[in-house]
Steps between C-alpha positions, in 0.01 A plus 500: 500500500679734256824665606427832678608818337730748673220751542285234668787421739556864581136554584487216746526679838652211687768431241566875462564530875732194503690638203535845654651358819744297289602807300542709813740245641689481173547877523633470852734214401629709204557801728698296751713337236570839337611641836693198608615299198694257721161357611477325163775266608418485875142603569427624856196391704288796378561423133433129560168597667410716203579220260308243701198731506522550127499122454200469729292766313597347165398154630165637614439683171598201292273273701215748467541512122517118485176461697297787352598457134572125513847543361801272548779634729734597216233696314389663824851617572538631146170695528608640838832607346319677221267671751794613713682644196180671388447660837866609535490663160156654532502637855736770610762389756374767746158330496654153537690624803171604665444136593619495862829314524412337834167382360669344199770342710277267696220275389184526712470186715192373315688517170820349643296207639328438167822500294594150404865408473641488145704193402838573351 
């Protein structure tokens, strides 16, 4: 299967939703670090939860790209990174912030159960 193009990734509703949740949490993380720079060295529980949630959404999105487009993990992560950068540059921050923070913060139970652990 040929490598998907960015437009193709952006049009995929499932991947778009996963990416938007990831971006929303990145915005929240950036806000907290701007307000409290000391959290970079010693993150609090809230920041750790945000970062863990980002990792979970990225894991789900990467796995989705791997399965749907039959890409290896490294290529899937690269494609996801390109999609995230494209969305961040192409969608106004005010629209990105419309994704409800609490929704983005927690994976629905059916998604959390389907997420397979990633080996380090």
